Every structure is written in C-alpha cells, then in structure tokens.
PDB file of N, CA and C in Angstrom:
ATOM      1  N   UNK Q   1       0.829  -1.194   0.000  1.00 80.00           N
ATOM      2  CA  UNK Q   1       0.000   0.000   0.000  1.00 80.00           C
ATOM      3  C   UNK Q   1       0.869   1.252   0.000  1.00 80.00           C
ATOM      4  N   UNK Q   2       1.620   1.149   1.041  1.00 79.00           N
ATOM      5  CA  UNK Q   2       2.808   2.695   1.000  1.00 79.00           C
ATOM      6  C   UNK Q   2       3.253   2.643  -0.071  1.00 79.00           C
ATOM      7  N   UNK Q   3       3.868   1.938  -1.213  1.00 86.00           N
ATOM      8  CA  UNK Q   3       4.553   1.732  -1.794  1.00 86.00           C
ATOM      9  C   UNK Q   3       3.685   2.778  -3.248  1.00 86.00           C
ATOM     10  N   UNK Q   4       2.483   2.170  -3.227  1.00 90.00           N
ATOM     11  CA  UNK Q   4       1.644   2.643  -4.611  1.00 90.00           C
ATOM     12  C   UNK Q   4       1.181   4.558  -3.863  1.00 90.00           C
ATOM     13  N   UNK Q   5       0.593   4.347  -2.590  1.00 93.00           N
ATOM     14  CA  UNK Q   5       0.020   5.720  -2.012  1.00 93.00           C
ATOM     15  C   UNK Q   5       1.141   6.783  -2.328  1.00 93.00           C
ATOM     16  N   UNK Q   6       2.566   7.785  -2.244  1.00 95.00           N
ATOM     17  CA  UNK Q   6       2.627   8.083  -2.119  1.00 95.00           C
ATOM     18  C   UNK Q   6       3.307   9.090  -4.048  1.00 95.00           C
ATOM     19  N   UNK Q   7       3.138   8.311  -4.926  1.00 96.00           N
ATOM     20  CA  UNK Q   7       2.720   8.450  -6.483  1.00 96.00           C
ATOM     21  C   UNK Q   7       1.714   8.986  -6.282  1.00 96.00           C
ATOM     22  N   UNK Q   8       0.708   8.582  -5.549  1.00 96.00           N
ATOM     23  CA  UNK Q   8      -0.989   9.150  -5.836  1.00 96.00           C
ATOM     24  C   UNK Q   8      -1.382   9.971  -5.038  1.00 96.00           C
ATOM     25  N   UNK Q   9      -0.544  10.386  -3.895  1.00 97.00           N
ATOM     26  CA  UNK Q   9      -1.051  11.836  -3.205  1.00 97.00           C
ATOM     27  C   UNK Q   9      -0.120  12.547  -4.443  1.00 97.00           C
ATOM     28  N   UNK Q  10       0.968  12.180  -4.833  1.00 97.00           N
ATOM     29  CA  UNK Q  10       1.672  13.704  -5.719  1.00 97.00           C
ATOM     30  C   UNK Q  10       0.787  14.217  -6.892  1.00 97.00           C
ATOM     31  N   UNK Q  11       0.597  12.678  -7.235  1.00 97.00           N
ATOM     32  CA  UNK Q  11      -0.469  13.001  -8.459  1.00 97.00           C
ATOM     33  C   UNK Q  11      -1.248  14.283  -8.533  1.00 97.00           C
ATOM     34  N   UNK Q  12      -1.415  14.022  -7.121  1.00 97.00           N
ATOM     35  CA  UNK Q  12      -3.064  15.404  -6.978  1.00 97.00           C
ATOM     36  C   UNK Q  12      -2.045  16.460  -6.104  1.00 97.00           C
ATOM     37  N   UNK Q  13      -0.951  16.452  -5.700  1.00 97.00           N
ATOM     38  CA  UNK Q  13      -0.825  18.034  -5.204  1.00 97.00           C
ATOM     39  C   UNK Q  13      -0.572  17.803  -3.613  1.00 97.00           C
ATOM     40  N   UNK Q  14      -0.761  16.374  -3.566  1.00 96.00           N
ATOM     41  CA  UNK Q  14      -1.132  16.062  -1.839  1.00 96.00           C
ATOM     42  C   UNK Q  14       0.437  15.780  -1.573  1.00 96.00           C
ATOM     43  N   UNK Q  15       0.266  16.491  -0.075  1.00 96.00           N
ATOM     44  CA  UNK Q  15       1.777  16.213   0.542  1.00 96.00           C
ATOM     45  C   UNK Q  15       1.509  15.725   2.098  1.00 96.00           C
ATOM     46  N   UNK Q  16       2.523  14.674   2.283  1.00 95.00           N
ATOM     47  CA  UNK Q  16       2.510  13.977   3.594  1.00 95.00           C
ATOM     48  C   UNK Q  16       3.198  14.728   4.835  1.00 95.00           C
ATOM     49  N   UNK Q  17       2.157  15.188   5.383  1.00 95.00           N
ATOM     50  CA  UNK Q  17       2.692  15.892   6.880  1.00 95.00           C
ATOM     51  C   UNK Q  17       2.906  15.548   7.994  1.00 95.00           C
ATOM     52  N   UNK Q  18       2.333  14.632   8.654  1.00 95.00           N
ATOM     53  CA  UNK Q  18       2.776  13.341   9.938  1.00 95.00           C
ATOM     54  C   UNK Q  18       2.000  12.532  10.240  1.00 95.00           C
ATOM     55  N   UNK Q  19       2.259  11.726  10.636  1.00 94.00           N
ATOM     56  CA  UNK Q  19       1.929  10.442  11.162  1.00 94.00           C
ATOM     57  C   UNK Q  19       1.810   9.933  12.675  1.00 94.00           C
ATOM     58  N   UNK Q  20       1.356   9.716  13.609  1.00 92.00           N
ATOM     59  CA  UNK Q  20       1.389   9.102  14.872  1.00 92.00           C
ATOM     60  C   UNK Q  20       0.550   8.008  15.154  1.00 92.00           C
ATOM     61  N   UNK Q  21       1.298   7.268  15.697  1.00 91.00           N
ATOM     62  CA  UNK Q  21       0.829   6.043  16.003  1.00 91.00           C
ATOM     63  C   UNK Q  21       0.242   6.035  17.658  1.00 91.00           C
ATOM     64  N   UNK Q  22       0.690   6.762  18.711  1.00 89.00           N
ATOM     65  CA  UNK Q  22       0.040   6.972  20.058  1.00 89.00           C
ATOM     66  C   UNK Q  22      -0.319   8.650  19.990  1.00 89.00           C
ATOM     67  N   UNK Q  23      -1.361   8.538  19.480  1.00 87.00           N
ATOM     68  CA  UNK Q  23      -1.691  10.566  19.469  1.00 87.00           C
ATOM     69  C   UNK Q  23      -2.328  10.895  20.938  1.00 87.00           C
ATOM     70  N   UNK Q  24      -2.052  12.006  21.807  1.00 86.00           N
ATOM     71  CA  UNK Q  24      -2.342  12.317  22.929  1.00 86.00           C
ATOM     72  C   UNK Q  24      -3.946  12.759  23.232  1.00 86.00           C
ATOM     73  N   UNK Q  25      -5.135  12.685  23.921  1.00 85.00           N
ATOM     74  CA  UNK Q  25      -6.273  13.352  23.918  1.00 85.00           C
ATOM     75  C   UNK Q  25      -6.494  14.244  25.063  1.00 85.00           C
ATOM     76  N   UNK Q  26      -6.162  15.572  24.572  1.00 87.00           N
ATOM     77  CA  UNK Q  26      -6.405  16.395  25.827  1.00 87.00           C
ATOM     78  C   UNK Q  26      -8.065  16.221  26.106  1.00 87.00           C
ATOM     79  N   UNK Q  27      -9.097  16.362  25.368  1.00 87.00           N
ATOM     80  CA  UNK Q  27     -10.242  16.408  25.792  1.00 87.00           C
ATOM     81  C   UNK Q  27     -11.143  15.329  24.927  1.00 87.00           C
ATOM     82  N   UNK Q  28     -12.345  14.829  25.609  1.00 83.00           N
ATOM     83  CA  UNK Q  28     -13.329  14.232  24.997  1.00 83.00           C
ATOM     84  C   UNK Q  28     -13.808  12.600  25.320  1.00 83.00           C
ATOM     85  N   UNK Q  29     -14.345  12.110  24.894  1.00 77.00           N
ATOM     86  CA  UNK Q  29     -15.183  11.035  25.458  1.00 77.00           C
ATOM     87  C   UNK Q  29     -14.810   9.875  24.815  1.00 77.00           C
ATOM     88  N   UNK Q  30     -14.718   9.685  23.456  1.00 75.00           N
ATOM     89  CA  UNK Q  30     -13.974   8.940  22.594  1.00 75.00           C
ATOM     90  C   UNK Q  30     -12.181   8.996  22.202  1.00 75.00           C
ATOM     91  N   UNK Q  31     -10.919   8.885  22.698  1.00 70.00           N
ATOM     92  CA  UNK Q  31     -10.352   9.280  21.821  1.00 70.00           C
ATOM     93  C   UNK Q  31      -9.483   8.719  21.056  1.00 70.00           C
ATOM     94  N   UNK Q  32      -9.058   8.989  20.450  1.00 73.00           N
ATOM     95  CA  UNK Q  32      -8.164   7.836  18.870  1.00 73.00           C
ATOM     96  C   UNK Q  32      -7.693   7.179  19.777  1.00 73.00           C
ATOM     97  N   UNK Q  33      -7.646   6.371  18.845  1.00 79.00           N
ATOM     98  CA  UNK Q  33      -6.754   5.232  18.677  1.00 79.00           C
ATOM     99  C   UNK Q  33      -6.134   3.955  17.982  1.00 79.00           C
ATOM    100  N   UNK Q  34      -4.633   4.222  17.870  1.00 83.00           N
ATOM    101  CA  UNK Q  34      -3.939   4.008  16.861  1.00 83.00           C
ATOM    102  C   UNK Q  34      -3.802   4.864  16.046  1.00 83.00           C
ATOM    103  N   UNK Q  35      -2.896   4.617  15.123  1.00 87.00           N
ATOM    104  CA  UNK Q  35      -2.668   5.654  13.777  1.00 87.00           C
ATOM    105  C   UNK Q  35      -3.368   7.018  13.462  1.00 87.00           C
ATOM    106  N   UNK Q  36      -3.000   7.862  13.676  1.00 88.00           N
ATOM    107  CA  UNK Q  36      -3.504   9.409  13.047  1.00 88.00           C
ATOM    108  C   UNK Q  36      -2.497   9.858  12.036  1.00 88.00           C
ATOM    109  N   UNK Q  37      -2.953   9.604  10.739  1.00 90.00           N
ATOM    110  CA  UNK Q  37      -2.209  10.660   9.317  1.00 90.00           C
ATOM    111  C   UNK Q  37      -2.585  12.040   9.235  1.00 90.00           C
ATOM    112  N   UNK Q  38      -1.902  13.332   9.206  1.00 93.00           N
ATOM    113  CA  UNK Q  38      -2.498  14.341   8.093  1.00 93.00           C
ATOM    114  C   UNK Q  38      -1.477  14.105   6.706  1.00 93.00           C
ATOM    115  N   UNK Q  39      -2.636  14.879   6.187  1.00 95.00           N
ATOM    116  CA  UNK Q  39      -2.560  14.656   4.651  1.00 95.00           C
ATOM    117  C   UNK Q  39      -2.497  16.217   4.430  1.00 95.00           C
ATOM    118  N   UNK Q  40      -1.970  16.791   3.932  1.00 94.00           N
ATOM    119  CA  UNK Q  40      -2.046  18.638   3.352  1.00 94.00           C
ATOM    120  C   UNK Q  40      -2.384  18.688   1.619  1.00 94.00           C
ATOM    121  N   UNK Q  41      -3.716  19.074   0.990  1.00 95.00           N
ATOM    122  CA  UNK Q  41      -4.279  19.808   0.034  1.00 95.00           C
ATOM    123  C   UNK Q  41      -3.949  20.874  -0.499  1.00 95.00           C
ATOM    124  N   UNK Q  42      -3.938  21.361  -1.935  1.00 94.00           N
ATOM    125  CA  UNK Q  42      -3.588  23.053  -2.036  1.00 94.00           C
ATOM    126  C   UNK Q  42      -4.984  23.435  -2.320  1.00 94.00           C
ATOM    127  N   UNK Q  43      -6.610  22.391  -2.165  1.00 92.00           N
ATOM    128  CA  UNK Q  43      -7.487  22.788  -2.317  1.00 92.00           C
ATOM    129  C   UNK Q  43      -8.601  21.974  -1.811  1.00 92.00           C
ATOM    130  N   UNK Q  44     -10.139  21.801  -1.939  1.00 92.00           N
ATOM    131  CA  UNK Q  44     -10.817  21.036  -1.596  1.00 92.00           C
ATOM    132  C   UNK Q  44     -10.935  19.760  -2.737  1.00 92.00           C
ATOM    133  N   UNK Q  45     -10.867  20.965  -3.965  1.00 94.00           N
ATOM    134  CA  UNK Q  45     -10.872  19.857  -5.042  1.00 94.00           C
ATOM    135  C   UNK Q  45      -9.969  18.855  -5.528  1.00 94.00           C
ATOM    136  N   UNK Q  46      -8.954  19.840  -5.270  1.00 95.00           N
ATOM    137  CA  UNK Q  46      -7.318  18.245  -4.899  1.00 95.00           C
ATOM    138  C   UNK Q  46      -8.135  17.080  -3.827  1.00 95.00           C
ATOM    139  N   UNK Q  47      -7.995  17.571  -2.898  1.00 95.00           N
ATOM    140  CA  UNK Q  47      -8.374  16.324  -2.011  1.00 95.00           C
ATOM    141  C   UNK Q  47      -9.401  15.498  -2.427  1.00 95.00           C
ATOM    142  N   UNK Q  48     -10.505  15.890  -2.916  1.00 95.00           N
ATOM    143  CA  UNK Q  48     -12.013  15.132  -3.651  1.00 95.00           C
ATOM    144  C   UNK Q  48     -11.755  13.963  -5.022  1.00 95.00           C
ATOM    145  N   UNK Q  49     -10.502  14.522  -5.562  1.00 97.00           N
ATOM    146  CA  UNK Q  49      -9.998  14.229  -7.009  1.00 97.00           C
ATOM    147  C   UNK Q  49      -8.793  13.029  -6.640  1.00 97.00           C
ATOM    148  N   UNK Q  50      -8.182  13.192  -5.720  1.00 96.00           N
ATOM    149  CA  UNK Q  50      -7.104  12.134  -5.670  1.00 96.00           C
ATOM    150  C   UNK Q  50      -8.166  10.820  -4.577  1.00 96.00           C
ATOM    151  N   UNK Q  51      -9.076  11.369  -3.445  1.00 95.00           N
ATOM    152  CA  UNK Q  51     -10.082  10.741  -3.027  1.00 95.00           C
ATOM    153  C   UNK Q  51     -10.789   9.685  -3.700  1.00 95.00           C
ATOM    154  N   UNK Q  52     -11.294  10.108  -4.875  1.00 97.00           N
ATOM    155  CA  UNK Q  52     -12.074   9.223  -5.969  1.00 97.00           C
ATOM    156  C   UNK Q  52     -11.422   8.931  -6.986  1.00 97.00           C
ATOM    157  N   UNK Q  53     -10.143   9.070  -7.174  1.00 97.00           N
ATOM    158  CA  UNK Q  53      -9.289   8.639  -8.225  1.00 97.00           C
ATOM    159  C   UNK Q  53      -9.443   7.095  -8.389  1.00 97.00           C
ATOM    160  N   UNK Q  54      -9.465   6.643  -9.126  1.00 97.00           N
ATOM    161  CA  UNK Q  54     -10.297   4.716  -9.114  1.00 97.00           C
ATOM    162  C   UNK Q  54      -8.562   4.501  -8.955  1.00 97.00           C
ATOM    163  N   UNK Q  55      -7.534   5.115  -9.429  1.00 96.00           N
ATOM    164  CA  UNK Q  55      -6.262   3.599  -8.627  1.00 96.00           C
ATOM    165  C   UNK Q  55      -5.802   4.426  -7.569  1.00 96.00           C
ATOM    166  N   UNK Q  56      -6.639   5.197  -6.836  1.00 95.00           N
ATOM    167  CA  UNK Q  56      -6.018   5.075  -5.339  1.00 95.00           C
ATOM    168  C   UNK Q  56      -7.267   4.342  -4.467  1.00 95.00           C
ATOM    169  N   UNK Q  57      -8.423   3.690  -4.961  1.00 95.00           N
ATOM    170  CA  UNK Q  57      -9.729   3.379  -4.609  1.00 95.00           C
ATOM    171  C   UNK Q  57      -8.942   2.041  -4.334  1.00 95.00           C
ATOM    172  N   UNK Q  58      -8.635   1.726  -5.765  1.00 95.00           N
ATOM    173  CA  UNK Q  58      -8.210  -0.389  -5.988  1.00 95.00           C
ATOM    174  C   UNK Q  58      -7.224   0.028  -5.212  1.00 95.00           C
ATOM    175  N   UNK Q  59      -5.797   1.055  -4.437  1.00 94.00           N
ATOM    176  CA  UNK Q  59      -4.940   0.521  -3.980  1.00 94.00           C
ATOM    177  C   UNK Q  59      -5.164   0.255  -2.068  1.00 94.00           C
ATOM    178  N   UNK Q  60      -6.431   1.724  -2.042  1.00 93.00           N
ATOM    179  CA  UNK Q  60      -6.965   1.285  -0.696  1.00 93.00           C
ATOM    180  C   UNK Q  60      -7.783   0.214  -0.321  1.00 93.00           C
ATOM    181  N   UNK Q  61      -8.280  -1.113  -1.460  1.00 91.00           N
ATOM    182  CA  UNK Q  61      -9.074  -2.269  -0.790  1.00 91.00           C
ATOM    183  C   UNK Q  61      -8.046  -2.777  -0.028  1.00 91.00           C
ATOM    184  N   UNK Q  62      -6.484  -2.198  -0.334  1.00 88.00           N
ATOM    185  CA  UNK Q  62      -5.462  -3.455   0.462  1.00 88.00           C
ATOM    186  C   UNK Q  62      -5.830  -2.892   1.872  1.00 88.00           C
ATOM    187  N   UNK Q  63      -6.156  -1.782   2.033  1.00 86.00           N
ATOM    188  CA  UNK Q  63      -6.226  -0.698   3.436  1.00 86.00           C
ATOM    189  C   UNK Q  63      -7.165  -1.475   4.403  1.00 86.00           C
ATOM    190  N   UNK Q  64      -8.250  -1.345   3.360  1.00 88.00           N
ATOM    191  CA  UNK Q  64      -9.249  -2.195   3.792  1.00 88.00           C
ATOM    192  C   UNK Q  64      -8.934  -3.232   4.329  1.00 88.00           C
ATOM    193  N   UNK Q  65      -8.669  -4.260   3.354  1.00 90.00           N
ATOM    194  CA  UNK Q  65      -8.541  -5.300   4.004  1.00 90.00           C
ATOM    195  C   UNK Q  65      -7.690  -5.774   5.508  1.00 90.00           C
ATOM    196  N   UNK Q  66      -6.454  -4.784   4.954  1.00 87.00           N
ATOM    197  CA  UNK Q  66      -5.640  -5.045   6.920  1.00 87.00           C
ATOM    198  C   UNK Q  66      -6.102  -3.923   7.862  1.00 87.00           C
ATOM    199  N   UNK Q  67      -6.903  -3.112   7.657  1.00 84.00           N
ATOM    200  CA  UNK Q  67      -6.624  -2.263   9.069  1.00 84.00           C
ATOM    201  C   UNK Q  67      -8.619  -2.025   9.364  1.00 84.00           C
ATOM    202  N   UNK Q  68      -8.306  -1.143  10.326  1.00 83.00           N
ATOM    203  CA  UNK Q  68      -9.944  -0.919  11.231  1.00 83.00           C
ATOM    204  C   UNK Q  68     -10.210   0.136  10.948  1.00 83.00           C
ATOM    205  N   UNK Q  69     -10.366   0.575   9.969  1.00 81.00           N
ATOM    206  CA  UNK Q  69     -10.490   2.406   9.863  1.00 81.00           C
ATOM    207  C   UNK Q  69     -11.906   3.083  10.432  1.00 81.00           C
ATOM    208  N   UNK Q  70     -11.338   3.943  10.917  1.00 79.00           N
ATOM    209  CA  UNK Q  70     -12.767   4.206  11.800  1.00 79.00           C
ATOM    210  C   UNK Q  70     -13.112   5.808  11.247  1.00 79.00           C
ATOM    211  N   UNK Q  71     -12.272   6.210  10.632  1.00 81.00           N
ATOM    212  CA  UNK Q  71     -12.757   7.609   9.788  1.00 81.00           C
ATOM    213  C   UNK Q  71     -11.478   7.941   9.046  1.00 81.00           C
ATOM    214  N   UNK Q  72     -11.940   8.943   7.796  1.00 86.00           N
ATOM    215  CA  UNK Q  72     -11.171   9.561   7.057  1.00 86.00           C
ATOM    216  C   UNK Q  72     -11.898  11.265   6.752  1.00 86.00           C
ATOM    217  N   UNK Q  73     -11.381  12.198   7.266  1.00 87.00           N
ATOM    218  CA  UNK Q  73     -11.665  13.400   7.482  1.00 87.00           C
ATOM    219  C   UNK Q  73     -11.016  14.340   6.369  1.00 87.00           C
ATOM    220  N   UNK Q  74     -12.104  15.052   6.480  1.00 87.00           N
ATOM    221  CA  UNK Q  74     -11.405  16.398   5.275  1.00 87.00           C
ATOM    222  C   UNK Q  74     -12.186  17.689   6.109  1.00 87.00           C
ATOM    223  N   UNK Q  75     -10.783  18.376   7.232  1.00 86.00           N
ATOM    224  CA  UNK Q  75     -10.883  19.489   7.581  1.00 86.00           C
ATOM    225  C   UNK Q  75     -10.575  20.870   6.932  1.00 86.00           C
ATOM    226  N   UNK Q  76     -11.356  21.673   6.162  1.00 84.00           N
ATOM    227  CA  UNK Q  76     -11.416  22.778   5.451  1.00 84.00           C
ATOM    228  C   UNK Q  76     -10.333  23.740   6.284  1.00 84.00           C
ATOM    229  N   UNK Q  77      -9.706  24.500   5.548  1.00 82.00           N
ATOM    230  CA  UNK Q  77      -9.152  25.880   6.156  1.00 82.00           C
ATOM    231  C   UNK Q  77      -9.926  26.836   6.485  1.00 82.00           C
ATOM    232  N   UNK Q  78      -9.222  28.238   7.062  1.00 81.00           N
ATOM    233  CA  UNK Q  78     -10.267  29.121   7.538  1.00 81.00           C
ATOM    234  C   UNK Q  78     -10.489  30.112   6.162  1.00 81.00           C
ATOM    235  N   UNK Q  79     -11.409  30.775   6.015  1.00 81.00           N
ATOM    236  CA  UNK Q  79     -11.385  31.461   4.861  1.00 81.00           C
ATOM    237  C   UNK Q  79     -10.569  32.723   5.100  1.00 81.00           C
ATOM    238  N   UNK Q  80      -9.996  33.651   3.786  1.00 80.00           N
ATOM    239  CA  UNK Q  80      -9.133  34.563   3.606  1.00 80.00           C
ATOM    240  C   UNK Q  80      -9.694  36.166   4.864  1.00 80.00           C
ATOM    241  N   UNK Q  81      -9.342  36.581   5.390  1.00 84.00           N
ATOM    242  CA  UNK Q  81      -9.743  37.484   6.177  1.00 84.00           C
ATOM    243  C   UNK Q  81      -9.924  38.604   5.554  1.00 84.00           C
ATOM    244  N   UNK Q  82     -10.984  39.503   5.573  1.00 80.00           N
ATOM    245  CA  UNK Q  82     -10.740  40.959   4.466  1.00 80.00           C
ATOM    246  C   UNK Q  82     -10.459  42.023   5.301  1.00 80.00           C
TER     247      UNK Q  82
END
C-alpha cells in the first residue's frame, strides 16, 4: 500500500505531513486510537480528485482489508480574512 500511495497523493498536489501512532487526547469522550495521518491539500478539489481517483480506490481495498479504519476526514481551512 505505502509503496503505490505516495505516487498518488503527488499526483493530486497532496503532501505527507505526519503520522502518529500513540496521538495524545487532551479532551473528549472517545479518543483515537492508533494511527492518526495528516494529509495537506492546495485545495478542496485536490483532495475530492485524488479521493475518488479509481487507482487510489483499488490501492486502498489493500487498506481495507488489513486495518480498522474508523474515519477519514477532510478538515477545510479558515477562509481569507478581508
């Protein structure tokens, strides 16, 4: 999977920003666990486009198949201030 994923974030513009495997929870009722990726966009539509790209779809059934994914998030930026 790493091997094919990181061709197909460039594809679209996407760049790999970190990874943690024990992420800390200052607050809340649920909190992660295991693995937290960000992923960095230069847009919404990058992210939507490499998202539904059909060979990063076929390379995530491998995702599927080994891991528990319990969400994949797309947090927007703040808009330009005038």
């Amino acid at each position: 999977y790493e091997k094919g994923f990181f061709p197909l974030l460039t594809r679209h513009d996407g760049e790999f920003l970190t990874y943690d495997d024990n992420p800390h929870t200052f607050e809340g009722a649920a909190p992660r666990q295991g693995r937290v990726i960000l992923l960095k966009f230069p847009s919404e539509g990058h992210a939507r486009r490499w998202y539904a790209d059909p060979d990063y779809q076929a390379l995530s059934d491998h995702r599927r198949a080994a891991t528990n994914l319990e969400f994949i998030t797309m947090a927007r930026s703040l808009p330009a201030r005038s």
